Amino acid sequence: MGALDYIKNLDRTVFDSHNDYGYIAKAEKGLSKSLVRRISKEKKEPIWMLEHRLKALGIFYQKELPTWGVDLGGINFEEIIYYVSPKGMKGYATKWEEVPKEIKQTFERLGIPEAERKFLAGTGAQYDSLNAYHKLKEQWEGKGVIFEDMDMALKKYPELVKKYFMKCVPSSDHKFAALHGAVWSGGTFLYIPKGVNVTQPLQAYFRMNAKSMGQFEHTLIIVEEGAKGHYIEGCSAPKYGSTSLHAGCVEIFVGSNAHFRYSSVENWSQDTYNLNTKRAIVDTLATMEWVGGNLGSGHTMLYPCSILKGRGARADHLGVAFANRGQIQDTGAKVIHVAPDTSSTVLAKGISKGGGVSVYRGLLQINKGAVRAKANIRCDALILDQESRNDTFPKMKIYESDVAIAHEARVGKISEEQLFYLRSRGLSENEALGMIVNGFIEPIVKALPLEYAVEMNRLIEMEMEGVIG
Amino acid sequence: MKKQKKILSLLSIKNLSVEVGYKKIINELNLEIKPGEIHAIMGPNGSGKSTLAMTLAGHPFYKISQGEIFWLGEDLQLMKPETRLLNGIFLAFQYPREIPGVSFISFLRVCYNNVNKLRAEQLGKEFVPISLYAFKSLLLAKMKSIDFPAHFMNRAINEGFSGGEKKKSEIIQMALFEPKLTILDEIDSGVDIDALRLIGGVIQGFKKSDRSLLIITHYPRILNYIQPDYVHVMMNGKIVLTGDYKLAKILEKKGYAYVAGGKAQANVNGKAGLKLLTNFS
């Protein structure tokens, strides 16, 4: 069976089921200074990182929960397991045969090794707090590309990590950035040297398996001048019926004239609070592209941010969020134009069904001096039934007058006429609805590599199941 | 005694009344279509022609308040719109809908597989979905026959198509699904002469002995390409007159009002209507 057929035949159980793989120590619930010290000690981190963690923990205790957006009252910080190391995983493997069998099977079911063989330049696979597998193909190693597990990168390239780590998203940013700064573990480090064009995508997959788990992977990406690359993240977690928390952090530094694309398909289980922080700093004439799909997870707050720091920098944000029964997808984009001649586009698509709530929350800021900045924001919502909802909160802070801004928001219901037309061609009502929804998100899906586009369409199909009757 | 095999009626409409938003649009209409027959329904704007087409295709907004429709002896009202297509009724829309983001080819391949799946089931055969490659060449052949550019197969369904292109797209779908009955709702509106000739040609080629057509039109233009067996005049939700193809010519010359005036002595349906023709010519 080919990878595409495999993806087409995926069903929800692949994501929702867990395995009973054991853990080294009895997993410790709750947050404390001693836990933070233990994480740092187990990872044999330099002292500056321990200091960073402890400082971040202090900030976490001081900061209040956000008073806007999603109600986060359901998170019991004492009940969450912040760090677990699966049994027998001292470090990651670079061969799948060396990955513990059950863990390997999990990733095989998710189609990761298959994708790696077929089209990826490098692959990482994180299981709970640690990476089980990490590998960059040799041809890219030879060109000086670094694609590492974040813990390992801290050991191997301490200066490089220290220079950039949480400089784009400081711990002081908000409560969950602080929490992340204190207990982060695993994640990806990607460095693309000057002028290197990594033509194949690199991928990391983050899997939460343990119950009541918190996953806090850190992704740090440095794209040097004139370099080019595409990084993809996939995420999922099993369903337990108890709250889990994902508070990852993605920092991207895009050098002058560089071009970088970050794509992610987040498909956490409905038990998950997905409170991710993603941000890029974009230098002169560089381009940053965000492509994101948010399905799954009970509560999401996610607003990828681009800071257009250099003259002529550009950002494109493409996002789709699907809120099904019991879900709140509060997502959007933030763009901050700092320099002249910068430009940005945002295309956000929200779908709500079965009482789900999708929210577009965006910030467009144009600083004084960012003359001739251009921004184009479009958010479309599709509401599939009477009980579902969509809200749009576009915020604009414009401090420069010589700018061009366009904003368009559209909220639509499924058109009866479209539905009837498709049904009159022999499609069932569900097939017709699925087709209209897939068509609605097509502008975003087409920006994904084929395998992910197929996965995304399949995930949408799964969400669409049982719409009628 | 030699028993003659009775030709089963394909579509049988009996005493049908249809309401849209509590307004009666079709009023006690009767119509019978047998396999292989070509019927044309002509009539002025607002006479209920398109309502009849939508009702036959199963549009949920059109409520049947009275009467019955039988499709191959079965109650059509019990069939969902998709079931009607799968069982052989195809409606070429007057205003085909646009579906953004869904390519023409991927859409049609799903429909095509659905049609063939049911046919395989009915014949007790194993169903094998058509490969993308095979479907592409099949679709290309159909598109070519109507001079429809190949790149349209990757465009979104009807999106940005001109009026004529939308109608061609309907005809391509008809040719793909090979329905027993095709309802053409104003297939000639918004279509230039060259496109109409092509559309007419495809319909002629498509027409086989057992395939039936119901052609709904204001103008007799399309009837120059496909000669109907019966021409019905519809006014105020009823068929008021039935004749052969010559009736279309008379209508073209004299208009609906004249025909409606002469209707007074006419027997409403069937052979009596045919006889009436002599009085007009």
JSON list of C-alpha atoms in Angstrom, two decimals, chain B residues 32 73 166 175 182 189 192-193 200 232 234 254 257-258:
[
{"chain": "B", "resi": 32, "resn": "GLU", "atom": "CA", "xyz": [-45.70, 10.42, -19.79]},
{"chain": "B", "resi": 73, "resn": "GLY", "atom": "CA", "xyz": [-42.81, 2.21, -11.83]},
{"chain": "B", "resi": 166, "resn": "LYS", "atom": "CA", "xyz": [-21.18, 26.22, -18.10]},
{"chain": "B", "resi": 175, "resn": "ALA", "atom": "CA", "xyz": [-22.29, 12.21, -21.71]},
{"chain": "B", "resi": 182, "resn": "THR", "atom": "CA", "xyz": [-31.83, 13.78, -19.56]},
{"chain": "B", "resi": 189, "resn": "SER", "atom": "CA", "xyz": [-29.82, 30.18, -23.03]},
{"chain": "B", "resi": 192, "resn": "ASP", "atom": "CA", "xyz": [-23.75, 31.38, -28.89]},
{"chain": "B", "resi": 193, "resn": "ILE", "atom": "CA", "xyz": [-24.56, 29.76, -32.23]},
{"chain": "B", "resi": 200, "resn": "GLY", "atom": "CA", "xyz": [-26.72, 19.88, -30.38]},
{"chain": "B", "resi": 232, "resn": "HIS", "atom": "CA", "xyz": [-45.85, 20.39, -25.22]},
{"chain": "B", "resi": 234, "resn": "MET", "atom": "CA", "xyz": [-46.92, 24.78, -20.86]},
{"chain": "B", "resi": 254, "resn": "LYS", "atom": "CA", "xyz": [-47.30, 32.98, -34.08]},
{"chain": "B", "resi": 257, "resn": "ALA", "atom": "CA", "xyz": [-50.58, 34.00, -26.96]},
{"chain": "B", "resi": 258, "resn": "TYR", "atom": "CA", "xyz": [-52.07, 32.90, -30.26]}
]
